[in-house]
Short mmCIF file of N, CA and C in Angstrom, two decimals:
data_model
loop_
_atom_site.label_atom_id
_atom_site.label_comp_id
_atom_site.label_asym_id
_atom_site.label_seq_id
_atom_site.Cartn_x
_atom_site.Cartn_y
_atom_site.Cartn_z
N MET K 196 35.96 -151.19 62.23
CA MET K 196 37.11 -150.32 62.42
C MET K 196 38.39 -151.10 62.16
N THR K 197 39.30 -150.51 61.44
CA THR K 197 40.56 -151.15 61.10
C THR K 197 41.48 -151.16 62.32
N GLN K 198 42.10 -152.30 62.58
CA GLN K 198 43.04 -152.43 63.68
C GLN K 198 44.46 -152.29 63.15
N PHE K 199 45.14 -151.23 63.53
CA PHE K 199 46.52 -151.01 63.11
C PHE K 199 47.47 -151.64 64.12
N TYR K 200 48.65 -151.97 63.66
CA TYR K 200 49.65 -152.59 64.52
C TYR K 200 51.03 -152.39 63.93
N THR K 201 52.03 -152.68 64.74
CA THR K 201 53.39 -152.80 64.23
C THR K 201 53.75 -154.27 64.33
N TYR K 202 54.74 -154.68 63.57
CA TYR K 202 55.15 -156.08 63.62
C TYR K 202 56.65 -156.17 63.39
N ILE K 203 57.20 -157.24 63.91
CA ILE K 203 58.63 -157.51 63.75
C ILE K 203 58.76 -158.89 63.13
N HIS K 204 59.57 -158.98 62.08
CA HIS K 204 59.88 -160.27 61.47
C HIS K 204 61.26 -160.69 61.96
N CYS K 205 61.35 -161.97 62.38
CA CYS K 205 62.60 -162.48 62.94
C CYS K 205 63.05 -163.74 62.20
N ARG K 206 64.36 -163.91 62.17
CA ARG K 206 64.94 -165.15 61.65
C ARG K 206 64.56 -166.30 62.60
N PRO K 207 64.76 -167.55 62.17
CA PRO K 207 64.39 -168.68 63.05
C PRO K 207 65.07 -168.66 64.42
N ASP K 208 66.26 -168.05 64.52
CA ASP K 208 66.94 -167.98 65.82
C ASP K 208 66.42 -166.85 66.70
N GLY K 209 65.42 -166.09 66.21
CA GLY K 209 64.83 -165.02 66.98
C GLY K 209 65.42 -163.65 66.72
N THR K 210 66.41 -163.56 65.84
CA THR K 210 67.04 -162.28 65.53
C THR K 210 66.12 -161.45 64.64
N PRO K 211 65.73 -160.25 65.07
CA PRO K 211 64.86 -159.43 64.24
C PRO K 211 65.60 -158.89 63.01
N PHE K 212 64.88 -158.85 61.89
CA PHE K 212 65.49 -158.29 60.68
C PHE K 212 64.60 -157.26 59.99
N TYR K 213 63.36 -157.11 60.44
CA TYR K 213 62.47 -156.14 59.81
C TYR K 213 61.39 -155.69 60.78
N VAL K 214 61.08 -154.39 60.76
CA VAL K 214 59.99 -153.82 61.54
C VAL K 214 59.04 -153.15 60.56
N GLY K 215 57.74 -153.39 60.72
CA GLY K 215 56.77 -152.79 59.82
C GLY K 215 55.52 -152.34 60.56
N LYS K 216 54.69 -151.61 59.85
CA LYS K 216 53.40 -151.14 60.36
C LYS K 216 52.34 -151.63 59.39
N GLY K 217 51.22 -152.08 59.90
CA GLY K 217 50.21 -152.58 58.98
C GLY K 217 48.85 -152.71 59.61
N CYS K 218 47.96 -153.31 58.83
CA CYS K 218 46.62 -153.67 59.28
C CYS K 218 46.21 -154.89 58.47
N ASN K 219 45.12 -155.51 58.85
CA ASN K 219 44.65 -156.74 58.21
C ASN K 219 45.75 -157.80 58.29
N MET K 220 46.15 -158.38 57.18
CA MET K 220 47.14 -159.47 57.20
C MET K 220 48.51 -159.03 56.69
N ARG K 221 48.82 -157.74 56.73
CA ARG K 221 50.09 -157.23 56.22
C ARG K 221 51.29 -157.91 56.87
N SER K 222 51.20 -158.22 58.15
CA SER K 222 52.33 -158.81 58.86
C SER K 222 52.69 -160.20 58.33
N HIS K 223 51.77 -160.85 57.63
CA HIS K 223 52.03 -162.18 57.10
C HIS K 223 52.20 -162.19 55.58
N ASP K 224 52.38 -161.02 54.99
CA ASP K 224 52.64 -160.90 53.55
C ASP K 224 54.15 -160.77 53.38
N PHE K 225 54.79 -161.82 52.88
CA PHE K 225 56.24 -161.85 52.78
C PHE K 225 56.77 -161.51 51.39
N THR K 226 55.90 -161.09 50.47
CA THR K 226 56.38 -160.90 49.10
C THR K 226 56.13 -159.51 48.54
N ARG K 227 54.95 -158.97 48.69
CA ARG K 227 54.62 -157.69 48.04
C ARG K 227 55.28 -156.51 48.72
N HIS K 228 55.81 -155.62 47.93
CA HIS K 228 56.39 -154.37 48.41
C HIS K 228 57.51 -154.60 49.41
N ARG K 229 58.41 -155.49 49.09
CA ARG K 229 59.56 -155.78 49.94
C ARG K 229 60.84 -155.58 49.13
N ASN K 230 61.90 -155.10 49.79
CA ASN K 230 63.16 -154.91 49.07
C ASN K 230 63.87 -156.25 48.89
N GLN K 231 64.89 -156.26 48.04
CA GLN K 231 65.55 -157.50 47.68
C GLN K 231 66.25 -158.14 48.87
N HIS K 232 66.84 -157.34 49.74
CA HIS K 232 67.50 -157.89 50.93
C HIS K 232 66.50 -158.65 51.78
N TYR K 233 65.32 -158.08 51.99
CA TYR K 233 64.25 -158.75 52.74
C TYR K 233 63.88 -160.07 52.08
N LYS K 234 63.67 -160.03 50.76
CA LYS K 234 63.27 -161.24 50.03
C LYS K 234 64.32 -162.33 50.13
N ASN K 235 65.60 -161.94 50.11
CA ASN K 235 66.67 -162.92 50.21
C ASN K 235 66.65 -163.64 51.56
N ILE K 236 66.38 -162.90 52.62
CA ILE K 236 66.32 -163.51 53.96
C ILE K 236 65.15 -164.50 54.03
N VAL K 237 63.99 -164.08 53.53
CA VAL K 237 62.81 -164.96 53.56
C VAL K 237 63.06 -166.20 52.71
N LYS K 238 63.70 -166.02 51.57
CA LYS K 238 64.00 -167.16 50.69
C LYS K 238 64.97 -168.12 51.37
N LYS K 239 65.94 -167.59 52.07
CA LYS K 239 66.95 -168.41 52.74
C LYS K 239 66.33 -169.30 53.82
N PHE K 240 65.44 -168.72 54.64
CA PHE K 240 64.88 -169.46 55.77
C PHE K 240 63.51 -170.06 55.51
N GLY K 241 62.80 -169.57 54.50
CA GLY K 241 61.45 -170.04 54.21
C GLY K 241 60.42 -169.28 55.00
N LYS K 242 59.28 -168.99 54.36
CA LYS K 242 58.22 -168.20 55.00
C LYS K 242 57.74 -168.81 56.31
N VAL K 243 57.62 -170.12 56.34
CA VAL K 243 57.07 -170.78 57.53
C VAL K 243 58.01 -170.67 58.73
N ASN K 244 59.27 -170.36 58.49
CA ASN K 244 60.25 -170.28 59.57
C ASN K 244 60.50 -168.86 60.07
N ILE K 245 59.83 -167.88 59.47
CA ILE K 245 59.99 -166.49 59.89
C ILE K 245 59.05 -166.22 61.07
N GLY K 246 59.63 -165.71 62.15
CA GLY K 246 58.82 -165.36 63.32
C GLY K 246 58.12 -164.03 63.11
N VAL K 247 56.84 -163.97 63.42
CA VAL K 247 56.06 -162.75 63.26
C VAL K 247 55.50 -162.35 64.63
N PHE K 248 55.89 -161.17 65.10
CA PHE K 248 55.44 -160.67 66.38
C PHE K 248 54.66 -159.38 66.15
N VAL K 249 53.40 -159.37 66.56
CA VAL K 249 52.48 -158.27 66.29
C VAL K 249 52.20 -157.51 67.59
N PHE K 250 52.21 -156.15 67.50
CA PHE K 250 51.93 -155.28 68.63
C PHE K 250 50.78 -154.36 68.25
N LEU K 251 49.61 -154.59 68.83
CA LEU K 251 48.41 -153.82 68.49
C LEU K 251 48.55 -152.36 68.93
N CYS K 252 47.94 -151.46 68.15
CA CYS K 252 47.98 -150.03 68.43
C CYS K 252 46.56 -149.48 68.45
N ASP K 253 46.40 -148.35 69.12
CA ASP K 253 45.08 -147.72 69.22
C ASP K 253 44.71 -146.93 67.97
N SER K 254 45.72 -146.50 67.20
CA SER K 254 45.46 -145.69 66.00
C SER K 254 46.61 -145.87 65.01
N GLU K 255 46.37 -145.42 63.79
CA GLU K 255 47.43 -145.48 62.79
C GLU K 255 48.59 -144.57 63.19
N HIS K 256 48.27 -143.42 63.75
CA HIS K 256 49.30 -142.49 64.20
C HIS K 256 50.21 -143.14 65.24
N GLN K 257 49.61 -143.85 66.20
CA GLN K 257 50.40 -144.55 67.20
C GLN K 257 51.26 -145.64 66.56
N ALA K 258 50.70 -146.33 65.55
CA ALA K 258 51.46 -147.38 64.87
C ALA K 258 52.69 -146.80 64.18
N PHE K 259 52.54 -145.64 63.53
CA PHE K 259 53.69 -144.99 62.90
C PHE K 259 54.75 -144.62 63.95
N ASP K 260 54.29 -144.05 65.06
CA ASP K 260 55.23 -143.68 66.13
C ASP K 260 55.93 -144.91 66.71
N ASP K 261 55.17 -145.97 66.94
CA ASP K 261 55.75 -147.20 67.49
C ASP K 261 56.77 -147.80 66.52
N GLU K 262 56.45 -147.75 65.23
CA GLU K 262 57.39 -148.28 64.23
C GLU K 262 58.72 -147.54 64.30
N ILE K 263 58.66 -146.21 64.38
CA ILE K 263 59.88 -145.40 64.47
C ILE K 263 60.68 -145.79 65.71
N HIS K 264 60.00 -145.91 66.85
CA HIS K 264 60.67 -146.23 68.10
C HIS K 264 61.25 -147.65 68.10
N GLN K 265 60.52 -148.61 67.54
CA GLN K 265 61.01 -149.98 67.50
C GLN K 265 62.24 -150.10 66.61
N ILE K 266 62.22 -149.44 65.45
CA ILE K 266 63.38 -149.47 64.55
C ILE K 266 64.58 -148.84 65.25
N ALA K 267 64.37 -147.68 65.86
CA ALA K 267 65.47 -146.99 66.54
C ALA K 267 66.04 -147.85 67.67
N GLN K 268 65.16 -148.48 68.45
CA GLN K 268 65.61 -149.31 69.58
C GLN K 268 66.40 -150.52 69.10
N LEU K 269 65.87 -151.22 68.10
CA LEU K 269 66.56 -152.41 67.60
C LEU K 269 67.91 -152.06 66.97
N ARG K 270 67.96 -150.96 66.25
CA ARG K 270 69.24 -150.55 65.66
C ARG K 270 70.23 -150.15 66.74
N SER K 271 69.75 -149.46 67.78
CA SER K 271 70.66 -149.07 68.87
C SER K 271 71.13 -150.30 69.65
N ASP K 272 70.35 -151.38 69.64
CA ASP K 272 70.74 -152.62 70.29
C ASP K 272 71.69 -153.45 69.42
N GLY K 273 71.99 -152.94 68.21
CA GLY K 273 72.96 -153.60 67.35
C GLY K 273 72.40 -154.54 66.30
N PHE K 274 71.09 -154.57 66.14
CA PHE K 274 70.49 -155.45 65.13
C PHE K 274 70.54 -154.78 63.76
N ALA K 275 70.94 -155.55 62.75
CA ALA K 275 71.00 -155.06 61.38
C ALA K 275 69.65 -155.31 60.73
N LEU K 276 68.87 -154.26 60.59
CA LEU K 276 67.55 -154.37 59.98
C LEU K 276 67.63 -154.10 58.49
N VAL K 277 66.71 -154.69 57.72
CA VAL K 277 66.66 -154.44 56.28
C VAL K 277 65.77 -153.26 55.93
N ASN K 278 65.19 -152.61 56.92
CA ASN K 278 64.36 -151.43 56.67
C ASN K 278 65.18 -150.37 55.95
N MET K 279 64.60 -149.79 54.90
CA MET K 279 65.30 -148.77 54.12
C MET K 279 65.18 -147.38 54.74
N THR K 280 64.23 -147.20 55.64
CA THR K 280 64.02 -145.91 56.29
C THR K 280 63.96 -146.11 57.79
N ASN K 281 63.79 -145.03 58.51
CA ASN K 281 63.69 -145.10 59.97
C ASN K 281 62.25 -145.28 60.44
N GLY K 282 61.33 -145.53 59.51
CA GLY K 282 59.94 -145.80 59.86
C GLY K 282 59.06 -144.56 59.83
N GLY K 283 57.76 -144.79 59.99
CA GLY K 283 56.79 -143.71 60.02
C GLY K 283 56.52 -143.08 58.67
N ASP K 284 56.90 -143.75 57.60
CA ASP K 284 56.78 -143.17 56.26
C ASP K 284 55.45 -143.44 55.60
N GLY K 285 54.64 -144.27 56.17
CA GLY K 285 53.36 -144.59 55.54
C GLY K 285 53.53 -145.60 54.44
N VAL K 286 52.51 -145.70 53.60
CA VAL K 286 52.51 -146.73 52.57
C VAL K 286 53.57 -146.50 51.50
N SER K 287 54.03 -145.26 51.36
CA SER K 287 55.00 -144.99 50.30
C SER K 287 56.39 -145.49 50.63
N GLY K 288 56.71 -145.58 51.91
CA GLY K 288 58.03 -146.05 52.30
C GLY K 288 59.11 -145.12 51.80
N LEU K 289 60.17 -145.68 51.27
CA LEU K 289 61.29 -144.89 50.79
C LEU K 289 60.86 -144.07 49.58
N VAL K 290 61.03 -142.77 49.65
CA VAL K 290 60.70 -141.89 48.54
C VAL K 290 62.01 -141.28 48.04
N HIS K 291 62.36 -141.59 46.80
CA HIS K 291 63.59 -141.07 46.23
C HIS K 291 63.45 -139.58 45.93
N SER K 292 64.55 -138.85 46.11
CA SER K 292 64.56 -137.42 45.79
C SER K 292 64.51 -137.25 44.28
N ASP K 293 64.19 -136.04 43.82
CA ASP K 293 64.16 -135.78 42.37
C ASP K 293 65.53 -136.03 41.76
N ALA K 294 66.59 -135.66 42.47
CA ALA K 294 67.95 -135.86 41.96
C ALA K 294 68.25 -137.35 41.81
N ALA K 295 67.85 -138.15 42.80
CA ALA K 295 68.09 -139.59 42.73
C ALA K 295 67.30 -140.22 41.60
N ARG K 296 66.03 -139.79 41.41
CA ARG K 296 65.22 -140.34 40.32
C ARG K 296 65.81 -139.98 38.96
N THR K 297 66.32 -138.75 38.83
CA THR K 297 66.95 -138.34 37.57
C THR K 297 68.18 -139.19 37.30
N LYS K 298 68.99 -139.41 38.33
CA LYS K 298 70.19 -140.22 38.19
C LYS K 298 69.86 -141.65 37.77
N MET K 299 68.82 -142.25 38.38
CA MET K 299 68.40 -143.61 38.02
C MET K 299 67.87 -143.65 36.60
N SER K 300 67.16 -142.61 36.20
CA SER K 300 66.61 -142.55 34.85
C SER K 300 67.73 -142.52 33.81
N ILE K 301 68.72 -141.67 34.06
CA ILE K 301 69.86 -141.57 33.13
C ILE K 301 70.61 -142.89 33.06
N ALA K 302 70.81 -143.53 34.21
CA ALA K 302 71.54 -144.80 34.24
C ALA K 302 70.81 -145.90 33.49
N GLY K 303 69.48 -145.86 33.47
CA GLY K 303 68.72 -146.92 32.82
C GLY K 303 68.52 -146.72 31.33
N LYS K 304 68.74 -145.50 30.83
CA LYS K 304 68.50 -145.24 29.41
C LYS K 304 69.59 -145.88 28.56
N GLY K 305 69.15 -146.53 27.50
CA GLY K 305 70.08 -147.14 26.56
C GLY K 305 70.64 -148.47 27.03
N ARG K 306 70.23 -148.92 28.20
CA ARG K 306 70.73 -150.19 28.73
C ARG K 306 70.11 -151.33 27.93
N ARG K 307 70.95 -152.25 27.51
CA ARG K 307 70.46 -153.38 26.73
C ARG K 307 70.69 -154.67 27.48
N LYS K 308 69.81 -155.63 27.24
CA LYS K 308 69.95 -156.93 27.88
C LYS K 308 71.04 -157.72 27.17
N SER K 309 71.77 -158.53 27.94
CA SER K 309 72.83 -159.36 27.37
C SER K 309 72.20 -160.45 26.50
N GLN K 310 73.03 -161.06 25.66
CA GLN K 310 72.54 -162.15 24.80
C GLN K 310 72.02 -163.30 25.66
N GLU K 311 72.70 -163.57 26.80
CA GLU K 311 72.26 -164.66 27.67
C GLU K 311 70.87 -164.37 28.25
N THR K 312 70.66 -163.13 28.66
CA THR K 312 69.36 -162.75 29.22
C THR K 312 68.28 -162.85 28.16
N ARG K 313 68.59 -162.37 26.96
CA ARG K 313 67.61 -162.43 25.88
C ARG K 313 67.27 -163.88 25.54
N ALA K 314 68.27 -164.77 25.55
CA ALA K 314 68.04 -166.19 25.26
C ALA K 314 67.17 -166.81 26.35
N ARG K 315 67.42 -166.45 27.61
CA ARG K 315 66.64 -166.98 28.73
C ARG K 315 65.19 -166.53 28.63
N ILE K 316 64.96 -165.27 28.28
CA ILE K 316 63.59 -164.76 28.12
C ILE K 316 62.89 -165.48 26.98
N SER K 317 63.60 -165.68 25.89
CA SER K 317 63.03 -166.37 24.74
C SER K 317 62.67 -167.81 25.08
N ALA K 318 63.57 -168.49 25.79
CA ALA K 318 63.32 -169.88 26.17
C ALA K 318 62.12 -169.98 27.10
N GLY K 319 61.93 -168.99 27.95
CA GLY K 319 60.82 -168.99 28.88
C GLY K 319 59.47 -168.79 28.22
N SER K 320 59.45 -168.25 27.02
CA SER K 320 58.19 -167.99 26.34
C SER K 320 57.82 -169.09 25.34
N VAL K 321 58.66 -170.10 25.21
CA VAL K 321 58.38 -171.20 24.29
C VAL K 321 57.12 -171.93 24.74
N GLY K 322 56.21 -172.13 23.82
CA GLY K 322 54.98 -172.84 24.11
C GLY K 322 53.86 -171.98 24.65
N LYS K 323 54.14 -170.72 24.91
CA LYS K 323 53.11 -169.81 25.39
C LYS K 323 52.46 -169.13 24.19
N PRO K 324 51.14 -168.88 24.26
CA PRO K 324 50.48 -168.24 23.12
C PRO K 324 50.98 -166.82 22.92
N LYS K 325 51.14 -166.46 21.66
CA LYS K 325 51.58 -165.11 21.34
C LYS K 325 50.38 -164.19 21.29
N THR K 326 50.56 -162.98 21.75
CA THR K 326 49.51 -161.98 21.68
C THR K 326 50.06 -160.77 20.96
N SER K 327 49.20 -160.04 20.32
CA SER K 327 49.66 -158.84 19.62
C SER K 327 49.61 -157.66 20.56
N GLY K 328 50.71 -156.99 20.71
CA GLY K 328 50.74 -155.81 21.56
C GLY K 328 50.55 -156.15 23.02
N ASN K 329 49.84 -155.30 23.72
CA ASN K 329 49.65 -155.47 25.15
C ASN K 329 48.21 -155.88 25.45
N THR K 330 47.61 -156.67 24.57
CA THR K 330 46.20 -156.99 24.72
C THR K 330 45.94 -158.20 25.60
N GLY K 331 46.94 -159.04 25.85
CA GLY K 331 46.74 -160.21 26.69
C GLY K 331 45.87 -161.24 26.01
N ASN K 332 45.15 -162.05 26.77
CA ASN K 332 44.31 -163.08 26.21
C ASN K 332 43.08 -162.48 25.56
N ARG K 333 42.59 -163.15 24.55
CA ARG K 333 41.41 -162.69 23.82
C ARG K 333 40.15 -163.17 24.52
N HIS K 334 39.09 -162.36 24.45
CA HIS K 334 37.81 -162.75 25.01
C HIS K 334 37.11 -163.68 24.04
N SER K 335 36.39 -164.67 24.58
CA SER K 335 35.61 -165.57 23.76
C SER K 335 34.39 -164.80 23.24
N PRO K 336 33.77 -165.27 22.15
CA PRO K 336 32.56 -164.61 21.64
C PRO K 336 31.46 -164.51 22.71
N GLU K 337 31.32 -165.55 23.55
CA GLU K 337 30.30 -165.52 24.60
C GLU K 337 30.59 -164.40 25.61
N THR K 338 31.85 -164.28 26.00
CA THR K 338 32.23 -163.23 26.94
C THR K 338 32.00 -161.86 26.34
N LYS K 339 32.31 -161.71 25.05
CA LYS K 339 32.09 -160.43 24.37
C LYS K 339 30.61 -160.05 24.39
N ARG K 340 29.73 -161.04 24.18
CA ARG K 340 28.29 -160.77 24.21
C ARG K 340 27.85 -160.33 25.61
N LYS K 341 28.38 -160.97 26.64
CA LYS K 341 28.03 -160.61 28.02
C LYS K 341 28.50 -159.19 28.34
N ILE K 342 29.70 -158.85 27.91
CA ILE K 342 30.22 -157.51 28.16
C ILE K 342 29.37 -156.48 27.43
N ALA K 343 29.03 -156.78 26.16
CA ALA K 343 28.22 -155.85 25.38
C ALA K 343 26.85 -155.65 26.03
N ALA K 344 26.24 -156.74 26.53
CA ALA K 344 24.93 -156.63 27.18
C ALA K 344 25.03 -155.80 28.45
N ALA K 345 26.13 -155.95 29.18
CA ALA K 345 26.31 -155.19 30.42
C ALA K 345 26.54 -153.72 30.14
N MET K 346 27.02 -153.39 28.95
CA MET K 346 27.34 -152.00 28.64
C MET K 346 26.17 -151.24 28.04
N VAL K 347 25.05 -151.91 27.82
CA VAL K 347 23.89 -151.23 27.26
C VAL K 347 23.47 -150.11 28.21
N GLY K 348 23.34 -148.92 27.67
CA GLY K 348 22.95 -147.77 28.46
C GLY K 348 24.13 -147.06 29.12
N ASN K 349 25.32 -147.60 28.99
CA ASN K 349 26.52 -146.98 29.56
C ASN K 349 26.98 -145.85 28.63
N ILE K 350 27.09 -144.65 29.14
CA ILE K 350 27.45 -143.51 28.28
C ILE K 350 28.89 -143.60 27.78
N ASN K 351 29.70 -144.43 28.41
CA ASN K 351 31.10 -144.57 27.98
C ASN K 351 31.31 -145.76 27.06
N ARG K 352 30.25 -146.39 26.59
CA ARG K 352 30.39 -147.61 25.81
C ARG K 352 31.15 -147.39 24.51
N ALA K 353 31.12 -146.17 23.96
CA ALA K 353 31.84 -145.91 22.71
C ALA K 353 33.34 -146.05 22.90
N ARG K 354 33.81 -145.91 24.14
CA ARG K 354 35.24 -146.02 24.42
C ARG K 354 35.66 -147.45 24.68
N SER K 355 34.72 -148.38 24.75
CA SER K 355 35.03 -149.75 25.07
C SER K 355 35.90 -150.38 24.00
N PRO K 356 37.00 -151.06 24.39
CA PRO K 356 37.86 -151.70 23.40
C PRO K 356 37.31 -153.01 22.89
N ILE K 357 36.22 -153.51 23.47
CA ILE K 357 35.63 -154.79 23.08
C ILE K 357 34.78 -154.60 21.84
N THR K 358 35.09 -155.38 20.82
CA THR K 358 34.26 -155.36 19.60
C THR K 358 33.75 -156.76 19.35
N LEU K 359 32.55 -156.84 18.83
CA LEU K 359 31.95 -158.17 18.55
C LEU K 359 32.37 -158.68 17.22
#
């Protein structure tokens, strides 16, 4: 059975800056699905210096409720949290409205990278193997044979992009 909990991340001085809900090792994941403000705080103090306080819950529903209450309490106590919502949103977190998504889409269309950015990207790819399109690294002949052998009898094998 999965154990759900809420957690609070604190700066080294004990000041809380984030409240979350999770299970497994979510409370100790400082990188995935975090906003830039959160990442800046972690970068400033270092992952090892962030205090993690976990509060076990009886159910996921209770964890969502506790998250809402903890965020509300900390904000009412004057703490500036980096949470984008008031909690209880589930895995999706902040969900932009259709109007906001349309506005972001329009703002991003036609945007071009500066010459400096393009030069930095180019310099970062020096010495890396070039690939055609979005194919990534090529499979070795041995790997191709193993894939082909594994696909024998597979009714979808005609759709396989691997060719010998």
